[in-house]
Tab-separated table of C-alpha atoms in Angstrom:
chain	number	residue	atom	x	y	z
A	1	MET	CA	0.000	0.000	0.000
A	2	GLU	CA	1.092	3.558	-0.600
A	3	GLU	CA	2.518	5.096	2.542
A	4	HIS	CA	1.027	8.550	1.951
A	5	LEU	CA	-2.443	7.148	2.654
A	6	ARG	CA	-1.452	6.655	6.289
A	7	PRO	CA	-1.350	9.169	9.106
A	8	GLU	CA	1.272	8.265	11.701
A	9	GLY	CA	-0.896	6.776	14.442
A	10	ARG	CA	-1.713	3.074	14.184
A	11	LEU	CA	-4.752	1.256	15.537
A	12	PHE	CA	-3.818	-1.927	17.463
A	13	LEU	CA	-6.494	-4.571	18.059
A	14	ILE	CA	-5.677	-6.344	21.306
A	15	PRO	CA	-7.351	-9.631	22.270
A	16	THR	CA	-8.035	-9.942	26.016
A	17	PRO	CA	-8.368	-13.047	28.253
A	18	LEU	CA	-11.428	-15.276	27.789
A	19	GLY	CA	-11.015	-16.863	31.205
A	20	ASP	CA	-8.328	-17.307	33.829
A	21	GLU	CA	-5.335	-17.170	31.497
A	22	GLY	CA	-4.054	-13.673	32.405
A	23	ALA	CA	-2.015	-11.443	30.096
A	24	GLU	CA	0.835	-13.975	29.723
A	25	GLY	CA	-1.537	-16.713	28.594
A	26	CYS	CA	-3.372	-14.356	26.271
A	27	LEU	CA	-0.750	-12.433	24.280
A	28	THR	CA	2.617	-13.379	22.811
A	29	ALA	CA	5.804	-11.849	24.263
A	30	GLY	CA	5.911	-9.481	21.268
A	31	GLY	CA	2.248	-8.566	21.725
A	32	ILE	CA	2.834	-7.741	25.404
A	33	ASP	CA	5.762	-5.459	24.412
A	34	THR	CA	3.575	-3.708	21.843
A	35	VAL	CA	0.790	-3.028	24.352
A	36	ARG	CA	3.320	-1.778	26.943
A	37	GLY	CA	4.288	0.909	24.429
A	38	LEU	CA	0.731	2.269	24.096
A	39	ARG	CA	-0.739	5.138	26.167
A	40	HIS	CA	-4.111	5.610	24.428
A	41	PHE	CA	-6.921	3.086	24.479
A	42	ALA	CA	-10.489	2.583	23.253
A	43	VAL	CA	-12.028	0.120	25.731
A	44	GLU	CA	-15.352	-1.673	26.105
A	45	ASN	CA	-15.154	-1.583	29.921
A	46	ALA	CA	-12.718	0.691	31.752
A	47	ARG	CA	-12.480	-1.434	34.919
A	48	THR	CA	-11.706	-4.684	33.046
A	49	ALA	CA	-9.249	-2.858	30.788
A	50	ARG	CA	-7.372	-1.322	33.754
A	51	ARG	CA	-7.152	-4.710	35.463
A	52	PHE	CA	-5.817	-6.367	32.301
A	53	LEU	CA	-3.280	-3.597	31.659
A	54	SER	CA	-2.114	-3.821	35.295
A	55	THR	CA	-1.344	-7.543	34.994
A	56	LEU	CA	0.528	-6.790	31.783
A	57	GLY	CA	3.144	-4.660	33.556
A	58	MET	CA	2.701	-1.280	31.895
A	59	PRO	CA	5.823	0.858	32.408
A	60	CYS	CA	3.715	3.765	33.711
A	61	ALA	CA	0.938	4.256	36.253
A	62	ILE	CA	-2.401	2.945	34.972
A	63	ASP	CA	-3.923	6.345	35.879
A	64	GLU	CA	-1.651	8.037	33.338
A	65	LEU	CA	-3.209	6.077	30.458
A	66	GLN	CA	-5.747	7.870	28.281
A	67	MET	CA	-8.913	5.813	27.909
A	68	GLY	CA	-12.243	6.298	26.148
A	69	ILE	CA	-15.249	3.995	26.035
A	70	LEU	CA	-16.033	2.098	22.825
A	71	ASP	CA	-18.993	-0.221	23.355
A	72	LYS	CA	-22.059	-1.399	21.472
A	73	ARG	CA	-23.816	1.930	22.146
A	74	THR	CA	-20.960	3.973	20.643
A	75	ALA	CA	-22.195	5.729	17.481
A	76	ARG	CA	-20.153	7.159	14.648
A	77	GLU	CA	-19.576	10.516	16.360
A	78	GLY	CA	-18.454	8.655	19.485
A	79	VAL	CA	-15.334	7.360	17.749
A	80	GLN	CA	-14.146	10.871	16.813
A	81	PRO	CA	-11.925	11.297	19.925
A	82	PHE	CA	-10.036	8.143	18.911
A	83	VAL	CA	-9.728	9.350	15.328
A	84	ALA	CA	-8.358	12.657	16.670
A	85	TRP	CA	-5.655	10.734	18.589
A	86	LEU	CA	-4.736	8.792	15.456
A	87	ALA	CA	-4.691	11.965	13.340
A	88	ALA	CA	-2.347	13.518	15.929
A	89	GLY	CA	0.055	10.625	15.299
A	90	LEU	CA	-0.747	8.687	18.481
A	91	ASP	CA	-1.027	4.892	18.449
A	92	VAL	CA	-4.319	3.633	19.887
A	93	GLY	CA	-5.127	0.180	21.343
A	94	VAL	CA	-8.611	-1.352	21.233
A	95	LEU	CA	-9.616	-3.679	24.098
A	96	SER	CA	-12.944	-5.469	24.310
A	97	GLU	CA	-14.301	-7.184	27.414
A	98	ALA	CA	-12.987	-10.634	26.427
A	99	GLY	CA	-11.495	-12.112	23.276
A	100	ALA	CA	-10.861	-10.475	19.910
A	101	PRO	CA	-12.152	-6.901	19.355
A	102	GLY	CA	-14.577	-6.713	16.443
A	103	ILE	CA	-15.461	-10.442	16.520
A	104	ALA	CA	-18.795	-10.792	18.360
A	105	ASP	CA	-17.630	-7.703	20.271
A	106	PRO	CA	-17.453	-3.930	19.726
A	107	GLY	CA	-14.556	-2.489	17.756
A	108	ALA	CA	-15.603	-2.849	14.116
A	109	LEU	CA	-17.024	0.687	13.871
A	110	LEU	CA	-13.739	2.313	14.924
A	111	VAL	CA	-11.819	0.031	12.554
A	112	ARG	CA	-14.195	0.992	9.746
A	113	VAL	CA	-13.653	4.704	10.347
A	114	ALA	CA	-9.898	4.116	10.693
A	115	HIS	CA	-9.801	2.544	7.210
A	116	GLU	CA	-11.766	5.515	5.832
A	117	HIS	CA	-8.970	7.740	7.163
A	118	GLY	CA	-6.178	5.543	5.811
A	119	VAL	CA	-5.016	4.541	9.298
A	120	GLU	CA	-2.840	1.417	9.566
A	121	VAL	CA	-4.763	-1.270	11.476
A	122	VAL	CA	-2.695	-3.935	13.280
A	123	PRO	CA	-4.339	-7.070	14.746
A	124	LEU	CA	-2.395	-8.805	17.548
A	125	VAL	CA	-2.299	-12.578	18.041
A	126	GLY	CA	-4.593	-13.690	20.870
A	127	PRO	CA	-7.560	-15.775	21.970
A	128	SER	CA	-10.925	-15.967	20.221
A	129	SER	CA	-13.514	-18.374	21.552
A	130	LEU	CA	-14.921	-18.819	18.021
A	131	LEU	CA	-11.579	-19.714	16.494
A	132	MET	CA	-10.504	-21.973	19.353
A	133	ALA	CA	-13.818	-23.831	19.381
A	134	MET	CA	-13.739	-24.226	15.573
A	135	MET	CA	-10.144	-25.613	15.711
A	136	ALA	CA	-11.111	-28.074	18.424
A	137	SER	CA	-14.502	-29.044	16.970
A	138	GLY	CA	-13.337	-31.360	14.193
A	139	LEU	CA	-16.105	-29.778	12.096
A	140	ASN	CA	-15.557	-28.245	8.656
A	141	GLY	CA	-12.876	-25.549	8.996
A	142	GLN	CA	-12.929	-25.062	5.204
A	143	SER	CA	-16.475	-23.738	5.289
A	144	PHE	CA	-18.117	-22.261	8.338
A	145	ALA	CA	-20.181	-19.319	9.462
A	146	PHE	CA	-20.471	-17.386	12.693
A	147	VAL	CA	-24.009	-16.036	13.045
A	148	GLY	CA	-23.922	-14.296	16.442
A	149	TYR	CA	-27.016	-14.739	18.643
A	150	LEU	CA	-30.162	-16.735	17.801
A	151	PRO	CA	-33.612	-15.145	18.235
A	152	ILE	CA	-34.958	-15.303	21.811
A	153	GLU	CA	-38.637	-15.940	21.015
A	154	LYS	CA	-39.222	-19.710	21.120
A	155	ARG	CA	-40.833	-20.259	17.731
A	156	ALA	CA	-38.364	-17.999	15.897
A	157	ARG	CA	-35.486	-19.677	17.734
A	158	ARG	CA	-36.576	-23.180	16.684
A	159	ALA	CA	-37.017	-22.034	13.096
A	160	ARG	CA	-33.520	-20.529	13.123
A	161	ILE	CA	-32.006	-23.733	14.579
A	162	ARG	CA	-33.676	-25.762	11.807
A	163	GLU	CA	-32.462	-23.280	9.188
A	164	LEU	CA	-28.856	-23.524	10.415
A	165	GLU	CA	-29.037	-27.344	10.472
A	166	THR	CA	-30.422	-27.440	6.919
A	167	LYS	CA	-27.628	-25.117	5.783
A	168	ALA	CA	-24.960	-27.232	7.516
A	169	ILE	CA	-26.285	-30.402	5.861
A	170	ARG	CA	-26.722	-28.831	2.405
A	171	GLU	CA	-23.297	-27.142	2.358
A	172	GLY	CA	-21.386	-29.606	4.551
A	173	SER	CA	-20.514	-26.493	6.565
A	174	ALA	CA	-20.281	-25.660	10.280
A	175	GLN	CA	-22.628	-23.038	11.793
A	176	ALA	CA	-21.409	-21.340	14.969
A	177	PHE	CA	-23.316	-19.109	17.391
A	178	ILE	CA	-23.292	-17.816	20.952
A	179	GLU	CA	-25.774	-17.168	23.744
A	180	THR	CA	-25.928	-14.975	26.831
A	181	PRO	CA	-24.520	-17.363	29.489
A	182	TYR	CA	-27.617	-17.402	31.715
A	183	ARG	CA	-29.625	-18.797	28.768
A	184	ASN	CA	-27.099	-21.604	28.024
A	185	ASP	CA	-29.084	-24.522	29.373
A	186	GLN	CA	-32.327	-23.276	27.857
A	187	LEU	CA	-30.618	-23.057	24.443
A	188	LEU	CA	-28.994	-26.478	24.832
A	189	HIS	CA	-32.423	-27.929	25.643
A	190	GLU	CA	-33.886	-26.306	22.510
A	191	LEU	CA	-31.005	-27.573	20.379
A	192	LEU	CA	-31.382	-31.166	21.600
A	193	ALA	CA	-35.168	-31.004	21.127
A	194	THR	CA	-34.933	-29.537	17.618
A	195	LEU	CA	-31.877	-30.993	15.841
A	196	ARG	CA	-31.778	-34.441	14.225
A	197	ALA	CA	-30.286	-37.253	16.332
A	198	GLU	CA	-27.315	-37.712	13.957
A	199	THR	CA	-26.425	-34.015	13.582
A	200	ARG	CA	-23.136	-33.210	15.302
A	201	LEU	CA	-23.113	-30.507	17.923
A	202	CYS	CA	-19.912	-28.972	19.274
A	203	LEU	CA	-19.969	-27.208	22.650
A	204	GLY	CA	-16.976	-25.057	23.565
A	205	CYS	CA	-17.651	-24.416	27.253
A	206	GLY	CA	-15.462	-22.108	29.344
A	207	LEU	CA	-12.582	-21.895	26.888
A	208	GLN	CA	-9.440	-20.713	28.746
A	209	HIS	CA	-11.327	-21.145	32.045
A	210	GLN	CA	-10.161	-23.677	34.613
A	211	GLY	CA	-12.077	-26.859	33.790
A	212	GLY	CA	-13.162	-25.611	30.359
A	213	TRP	CA	-13.691	-28.110	27.551
A	214	VAL	CA	-14.612	-28.498	23.861
A	215	ARG	CA	-16.511	-31.571	22.771
A	216	THR	CA	-18.323	-32.673	19.595
A	217	LEU	CA	-20.956	-35.412	19.764
A	218	PRO	CA	-24.006	-36.438	17.752
A	219	VAL	CA	-27.176	-34.927	19.264
A	220	ALA	CA	-28.320	-38.390	20.423
A	221	GLU	CA	-25.159	-38.748	22.529
A	222	TRP	CA	-25.542	-35.272	24.041
A	223	PHE	CA	-29.018	-36.365	25.117
A	224	ALA	CA	-27.555	-39.381	26.879
A	225	ALA	CA	-24.693	-37.351	28.421
A	226	ASN	CA	-27.185	-35.097	30.239
A	227	VAL	CA	-24.788	-32.133	30.438
A	228	THR	CA	-25.443	-28.907	32.342
A	229	LEU	CA	-23.577	-25.828	31.100
A	230	GLY	CA	-24.525	-23.348	33.820
A	231	LYS	CA	-23.471	-19.732	33.295
A	232	VAL	CA	-20.106	-20.463	31.689
A	233	PRO	CA	-19.502	-18.666	28.332
A	234	THR	CA	-20.211	-21.267	25.647
A	235	LEU	CA	-19.775	-21.421	21.903
A	236	TYR	CA	-22.177	-23.630	19.938
A	237	ILE	CA	-21.425	-25.189	16.538
A	238	ILE	CA	-23.765	-27.314	14.399
A	239	GLY	CA	-22.095	-29.580	11.830
A	240	VAL	CA	-22.353	-32.825	9.908
B	1	MET	CA	-18.091	-33.763	31.142
B	2	GLU	CA	-17.663	-37.149	32.725
B	3	GLU	CA	-14.021	-38.018	33.217
B	4	HIS	CA	-14.402	-41.697	32.347
B	5	LEU	CA	-15.018	-40.749	28.701
B	6	ARG	CA	-11.406	-39.649	28.421
B	7	PRO	CA	-8.307	-41.752	27.887
B	8	GLU	CA	-5.235	-40.099	29.376
B	9	GLY	CA	-3.604	-38.653	26.254
B	10	ARG	CA	-4.738	-35.188	25.156
B	11	LEU	CA	-4.717	-33.732	21.651
B	12	PHE	CA	-3.152	-30.240	21.519
B	13	LEU	CA	-3.873	-28.016	18.502
B	14	ILE	CA	-0.869	-25.753	17.987
B	15	PRO	CA	-1.029	-22.706	15.712
B	16	THR	CA	2.213	-22.067	13.792
B	17	PRO	CA	3.694	-18.821	12.381
B	18	LEU	CA	1.950	-17.187	9.407
B	19	GLY	CA	5.016	-15.189	8.453
B	20	ASP	CA	8.225	-13.973	10.065
B	21	GLU	CA	6.998	-13.883	13.660
B	22	GLY	CA	8.812	-17.012	14.969
B	23	ALA	CA	7.645	-19.122	17.900
B	24	GLU	CA	7.776	-16.219	20.390
B	25	GLY	CA	5.540	-14.056	18.210
B	26	CYS	CA	3.180	-16.942	17.552
B	27	LEU	CA	2.451	-18.622	20.897
B	28	THR	CA	1.969	-17.319	24.425
B	29	ALA	CA	4.566	-18.119	27.102
B	30	GLY	CA	2.196	-20.766	28.472
B	31	GLY	CA	1.630	-22.223	25.007
B	32	ILE	CA	5.392	-22.501	24.431
B	33	ASP	CA	5.756	-24.363	27.760
B	34	THR	CA	2.961	-26.741	26.778
B	35	VAL	CA	4.558	-27.577	23.412
B	36	ARG	CA	7.971	-28.079	25.060
B	37	GLY	CA	6.371	-30.858	27.112
B	38	LEU	CA	5.180	-32.811	24.047
B	39	ARG	CA	7.137	-35.610	22.321
B	40	HIS	CA	4.536	-36.845	19.798
B	41	PHE	CA	3.287	-34.816	16.860
B	42	ALA	CA	0.950	-35.055	13.867
B	43	VAL	CA	2.379	-32.602	11.325
B	44	GLU	CA	1.407	-31.351	7.873
B	45	ASN	CA	5.039	-30.949	6.814
B	46	ALA	CA	7.907	-32.560	8.741
B	47	ARG	CA	10.596	-30.070	7.659
B	48	THR	CA	8.535	-26.981	8.636
B	49	ALA	CA	7.497	-28.640	11.898
B	50	ARG	CA	11.107	-29.468	12.850
B	51	ARG	CA	12.208	-25.906	12.080
B	52	PHE	CA	9.394	-24.458	14.197
B	53	LEU	CA	10.035	-26.824	17.113
B	54	SER	CA	13.770	-25.983	16.966
B	55	THR	CA	13.093	-22.231	17.354
B	56	LEU	CA	10.807	-23.058	20.255
B	57	GLY	CA	13.640	-24.498	22.356
B	58	MET	CA	12.511	-28.076	22.901
B	59	PRO	CA	14.296	-29.610	25.922
B	60	CYS	CA	15.360	-32.639	23.848
B	61	ALA	CA	16.962	-33.275	20.462
B	62	ILE	CA	14.510	-32.697	17.609
B	63	ASP	CA	15.441	-36.152	16.262
B	64	GLU	CA	14.058	-37.740	19.415
B	65	LEU	CA	10.543	-36.424	18.694
B	66	GLN	CA	8.016	-38.863	17.249
B	67	MET	CA	6.348	-37.401	14.172
B	68	GLY	CA	3.749	-38.625	11.704
B	69	ILE	CA	2.315	-36.880	8.644
B	70	LEU	CA	-1.255	-35.534	8.772
B	71	ASP	CA	-2.052	-33.702	5.550
B	72	LYS	CA	-4.971	-33.270	3.162
B	73	ARG	CA	-4.327	-36.743	1.692
B	74	THR	CA	-4.512	-38.447	5.095
B	75	ALA	CA	-7.566	-40.738	5.186
B	76	ARG	CA	-9.337	-42.141	8.221
B	77	GLU	CA	-7.012	-45.143	8.574
B	78	GLY	CA	-4.032	-42.745	8.368
B	79	VAL	CA	-4.925	-41.187	11.715
B	80	GLN	CA	-4.840	-44.539	13.548
B	81	PRO	CA	-1.180	-44.227	14.642
B	82	PHE	CA	-2.054	-40.947	16.384
B	83	VAL	CA	-5.115	-42.505	18.002
B	84	ALA	CA	-2.861	-45.360	19.212
B	85	TRP	CA	-0.552	-42.812	20.896
B	86	LEU	CA	-3.536	-41.127	22.557
B	87	ALA	CA	-4.947	-44.495	23.672
B	88	ALA	CA	-1.544	-45.302	25.189
B	89	GLY	CA	-1.869	-42.162	27.323
B	90	LEU	CA	0.534	-40.006	25.292
B	91	ASP	CA	-0.213	-36.333	24.604
B	92	VAL	CA	-0.108	-35.464	20.882
B	93	GLY	CA	0.427	-32.060	19.239
B	94	VAL	CA	-1.013	-31.123	15.835
B	95	LEU	CA	0.968	-28.676	13.683
B	96	SER	CA	-0.161	-27.447	10.291
B	97	GLU	CA	2.042	-25.630	7.786
B	98	ALA	CA	0.949	-22.154	8.942
B	99	GLY	CA	-1.785	-20.826	11.210
B	100	ALA	CA	-4.461	-22.726	13.103
B	101	PRO	CA	-4.784	-26.509	12.514
B	102	GLY	CA	-8.228	-27.441	11.211
B	103	ILE	CA	-9.050	-23.936	9.915
B	104	ALA	CA	-8.434	-23.924	6.157
B	105	ASP	CA	-5.764	-26.513	6.978
B	106	PRO	CA	-5.586	-30.254	7.763
B	107	GLY	CA	-6.310	-31.429	11.295
B	108	ALA	CA	-10.097	-31.670	11.479
B	109	LEU	CA	-10.182	-35.397	10.637
B	110	LEU	CA	-7.901	-36.329	13.552
B	111	VAL	CA	-9.908	-34.064	15.866
B	112	ARG	CA	-13.117	-35.720	14.689
B	113	VAL	CA	-11.762	-39.191	15.426
B	114	ALA	CA	-10.373	-37.964	18.769
B	115	HIS	CA	-13.864	-36.833	19.821
B	116	GLU	CA	-15.265	-40.222	18.776
B	117	HIS	CA	-12.790	-41.786	21.216
B	118	GLY	CA	-13.554	-39.348	24.040
B	119	VAL	CA	-10.082	-37.747	23.851
B	120	GLU	CA	-9.679	-34.300	25.424
B	121	VAL	CA	-8.928	-31.748	22.686
B	122	VAL	CA	-7.053	-28.572	23.720
B	123	PRO	CA	-6.698	-25.614	21.318
B	124	LEU	CA	-3.767	-23.256	22.018
B	125	VAL	CA	-3.901	-19.486	21.496
B	126	GLY	CA	-2.145	-18.440	18.277
B	127	PRO	CA	-2.382	-16.756	14.896
B	128	SER	CA	-5.103	-17.333	12.309
B	129	SER	CA	-5.053	-15.249	9.149
B	130	LEU	CA	-8.865	-15.461	8.960
B	131	LEU	CA	-9.394	-14.216	12.485
B	132	MET	CA	-6.756	-11.494	12.280
B	133	ALA	CA	-8.073	-10.218	8.942
B	134	MET	CA	-11.670	-10.262	10.242
B	135	MET	CA	-10.656	-8.298	13.391
B	136	ALA	CA	-8.820	-5.723	11.295
B	137	SER	CA	-11.388	-5.511	8.482
B	138	GLY	CA	-14.015	-3.368	10.223
B	139	LEU	CA	-16.579	-5.623	8.499
B	140	ASN	CA	-19.375	-7.438	10.346
B	141	GLY	CA	-17.774	-9.593	13.053
B	142	GLN	CA	-21.265	-10.521	14.328
B	143	SER	CA	-22.077	-12.395	11.135
B	144	PHE	CA	-19.488	-13.763	8.762
B	145	ALA	CA	-18.591	-16.861	6.803
B	146	PHE	CA	-15.325	-18.405	5.692
B	147	VAL	CA	-15.870	-20.271	2.417
B	148	GLY	CA	-12.372	-21.568	1.570
B	149	TYR	CA	-11.353	-21.369	-2.093
B	150	LEU	CA	-13.439	-20.030	-5.008
B	151	PRO	CA	-13.847	-22.099	-8.194
B	152	ILE	CA	-10.944	-21.738	-10.647
B	153	GLU	CA	-12.942	-21.806	-13.906
B	154	LYS	CA	-13.635	-18.205	-14.919
B	155	ARG	CA	-17.412	-18.328	-15.378
B	156	ALA	CA	-17.987	-20.364	-12.197
B	157	ARG	CA	-15.659	-18.039	-10.304
B	158	ARG	CA	-17.537	-14.899	-11.370
B	159	ALA	CA	-20.855	-16.528	-10.485
B	160	ARG	CA	-19.494	-17.423	-7.045
B	161	ILE	CA	-18.186	-13.866	-6.470
B	162	ARG	CA	-21.646	-12.470	-7.364
B	163	GLU	CA	-23.313	-15.016	-5.082
B	164	LEU	CA	-21.082	-14.044	-2.121
B	165	GLU	CA	-21.710	-10.333	-2.766
B	166	THR	CA	-25.486	-10.878	-2.890
B	167	LYS	CA	-25.297	-12.832	0.364
B	168	ALA	CA	-23.204	-10.119	2.034
B	169	ILE	CA	-25.686	-7.420	0.973
B	170	ARG	CA	-28.802	-9.430	1.888
B	171	GLU	CA	-27.507	-10.520	5.305
B	172	GLY	CA	-25.251	-7.549	6.079
B	173	SER	CA	-22.589	-10.222	6.597
B	174	ALA	CA	-18.904	-10.558	5.686
B	175	GLN	CA	-17.779	-13.327	3.305
B	176	ALA	CA	-14.141	-14.432	3.594
B	177	PHE	CA	-12.105	-16.635	1.266
B	178	ILE	CA	-8.539	-17.474	0.263
B	179	GLU	CA	-6.597	-18.199	-2.907
B	180	THR	CA	-3.392	-20.000	-3.819
B	181	PRO	CA	-0.859	-17.114	-3.658
B	182	TYR	CA	0.255	-17.322	-7.298
B	183	ARG	CA	-3.345	-16.632	-8.366
B	184	ASN	CA	-3.732	-13.567	-6.088
B	185	ASP	CA	-3.559	-10.866	-8.738
B	186	GLN	CA	-5.785	-12.792	-11.130
B	187	LEU	CA	-8.414	-13.137	-8.363
B	188	LEU	CA	-8.111	-9.472	-7.368
B	189	HIS	CA	-8.653	-8.511	-11.025
B	190	GLU	CA	-11.774	-10.717	-11.159
B	191	LEU	CA	-13.094	-9.251	-7.900
B	192	LEU	CA	-12.652	-5.656	-9.087
B	193	ALA	CA	-14.237	-6.492	-12.464
B	194	THR	CA	-17.217	-8.298	-10.907
B	195	LEU	CA	-18.166	-6.581	-7.621
B	196	ARG	CA	-20.228	-3.386	-7.396
B	197	ALA	CA	-18.251	-0.150	-7.048
B	198	GLU	CA	-19.621	0.527	-3.537
B	199	THR	CA	-19.097	-2.999	-2.137
B	200	ARG	CA	-16.328	-3.039	0.471
B	201	LEU	CA	-13.417	-5.377	-0.056
B	202	CYS	CA	-10.901	-6.185	2.667
B	203	LEU	CA	-7.484	-7.532	1.703
B	204	GLY	CA	-5.326	-9.034	4.454
B	205	CYS	CA	-1.976	-9.355	2.683
B	206	GLY	CA	1.040	-10.993	4.311
B	207	LEU	CA	-0.339	-11.030	7.843
B	208	GLN	CA	2.578	-11.435	10.310
B	209	HIS	CA	5.017	-10.942	7.398
B	210	GLN	CA	7.363	-7.959	7.344
B	211	GLY	CA	5.478	-5.254	5.425
B	212	GLY	CA	2.127	-7.068	5.704
B	213	TRP	CA	-1.082	-5.052	5.862
B	214	VAL	CA	-4.880	-5.251	6.168
B	215	ARG	CA	-7.006	-2.682	4.396
B	216	THR	CA	-10.721	-2.272	3.605
B	217	LEU	CA	-11.834	-0.003	0.773
B	218	PRO	CA	-14.828	0.261	-1.548
B	219	VAL	CA	-14.145	-1.553	-4.820
B	220	ALA	CA	-13.994	1.777	-6.691
B	221	GLU	CA	-11.094	2.893	-4.472
B	222	TRP	CA	-9.224	-0.394	-4.924
B	223	PHE	CA	-9.475	0.241	-8.661
B	224	ALA	CA	-7.859	3.648	-8.232
B	225	ALA	CA	-5.205	2.299	-5.812
B	226	ASN	CA	-3.899	-0.100	-8.482
B	227	VAL	CA	-2.475	-2.581	-5.964
B	228	THR	CA	-0.373	-5.629	-6.841
B	229	LEU	CA	-0.434	-8.473	-4.311
B	230	GLY	CA	2.224	-10.734	-5.804
B	231	LYS	CA	2.643	-14.158	-4.224
B	232	VAL	CA	2.066	-13.093	-0.618
B	233	PRO	CA	-0.594	-15.143	1.252
B	234	THR	CA	-3.762	-13.037	1.187
B	235	LEU	CA	-7.149	-13.257	2.816
B	236	TYR	CA	-10.110	-11.710	0.968
B	237	ILE	CA	-13.319	-10.467	2.603
B	238	ILE	CA	-16.386	-9.023	0.883
B	239	GLY	CA	-18.664	-6.830	3.021
B	240	VAL	CA	-21.072	-3.919	3.024
């Protein structure tokens, strides 16, 4: 790319811990060094971000860091302070609550505006529950979709589950989605009641949490296993 | 999950460098420790795997490691030696040529068989060109698909590009795909000739390589930018 498109500030996308792994289990040594060099951040939650940056060993007081909120309510005008930092030549780090910014998490709007301004966008290596569950699912990593949340209303939810199963069978693909943790067991019940017995279902439960696991079984075997997920963050994947 | 389902050996999925980042820029400190403890590996390419494991500082001679090939030609019976290791209580690591095993890379078949045998499957944190490009694209990380390779034949390829664009517009989703590097510029030409001027196209070119970049622009601006990709591994994403 032509260098003149780029102002000096770069936008760093920083994955944060999914569970108990801490900064050292979340970022590479190089990634940790990069974040230590930043002083300006766009964060989903200031308290979580400060805690994470503390464990990371920033070479300055956490109070000296400049931080603005970037969450799902942030509109286009809300990202202007971050754009102003970038335009002034300052590097900016984006931190979401857990996992990769912009993937099932806020961040994409700022990245979009950054590209419109020709800002260099740099993703760091780190955890993503979607990617880790897909890797460990044994389902089709050549063709898969992440579809976010399913509808909450019961009839619409069942219809959507059937639609995703039909798509998985027709395409041979994997269809991944998430749920608010307190609805996990309700969703699992709906999945087992709606999917065909031979359809494979992967559950990635508490990835990077102590005792977390990823397991793929035909629906009939999940029935027999009688699993309870509780309120642990879980990724769901339907496959064939 | 019930412990009795699991034999003692665990299957570790180990992401490998996409570019010039080396082991330290690829895995977390904890991930490096985990891999150093393994002696048995299923690898896509033995030479690349040995080089990677050497840079990682294994506490034994590389020649002492047990290695078997797991590539796209490996059939179901070909994974039996790895299953035998797992059944004997040995931990096994899976290494693909670059990036995350099982995502646009071999590995899924062994993981599938591992789940059938109740083996614990553990994904490590590491780089994935798909995930990093999606994070840095500013496109819809709440709804996206990875569809692998497009057809090679010109008419089928154009039809597929139009189909992905229609899907992206209808769903508001992002549609990601890859290409064999030597066909990069041919595919980029086809994309610019086929997509609508206002459709947004993200190119993630040489992620983790020196000089790599990710950039999202409307098709009309890519036309004007007159970019050449060369033979650098590139991830393509169509969005709105």
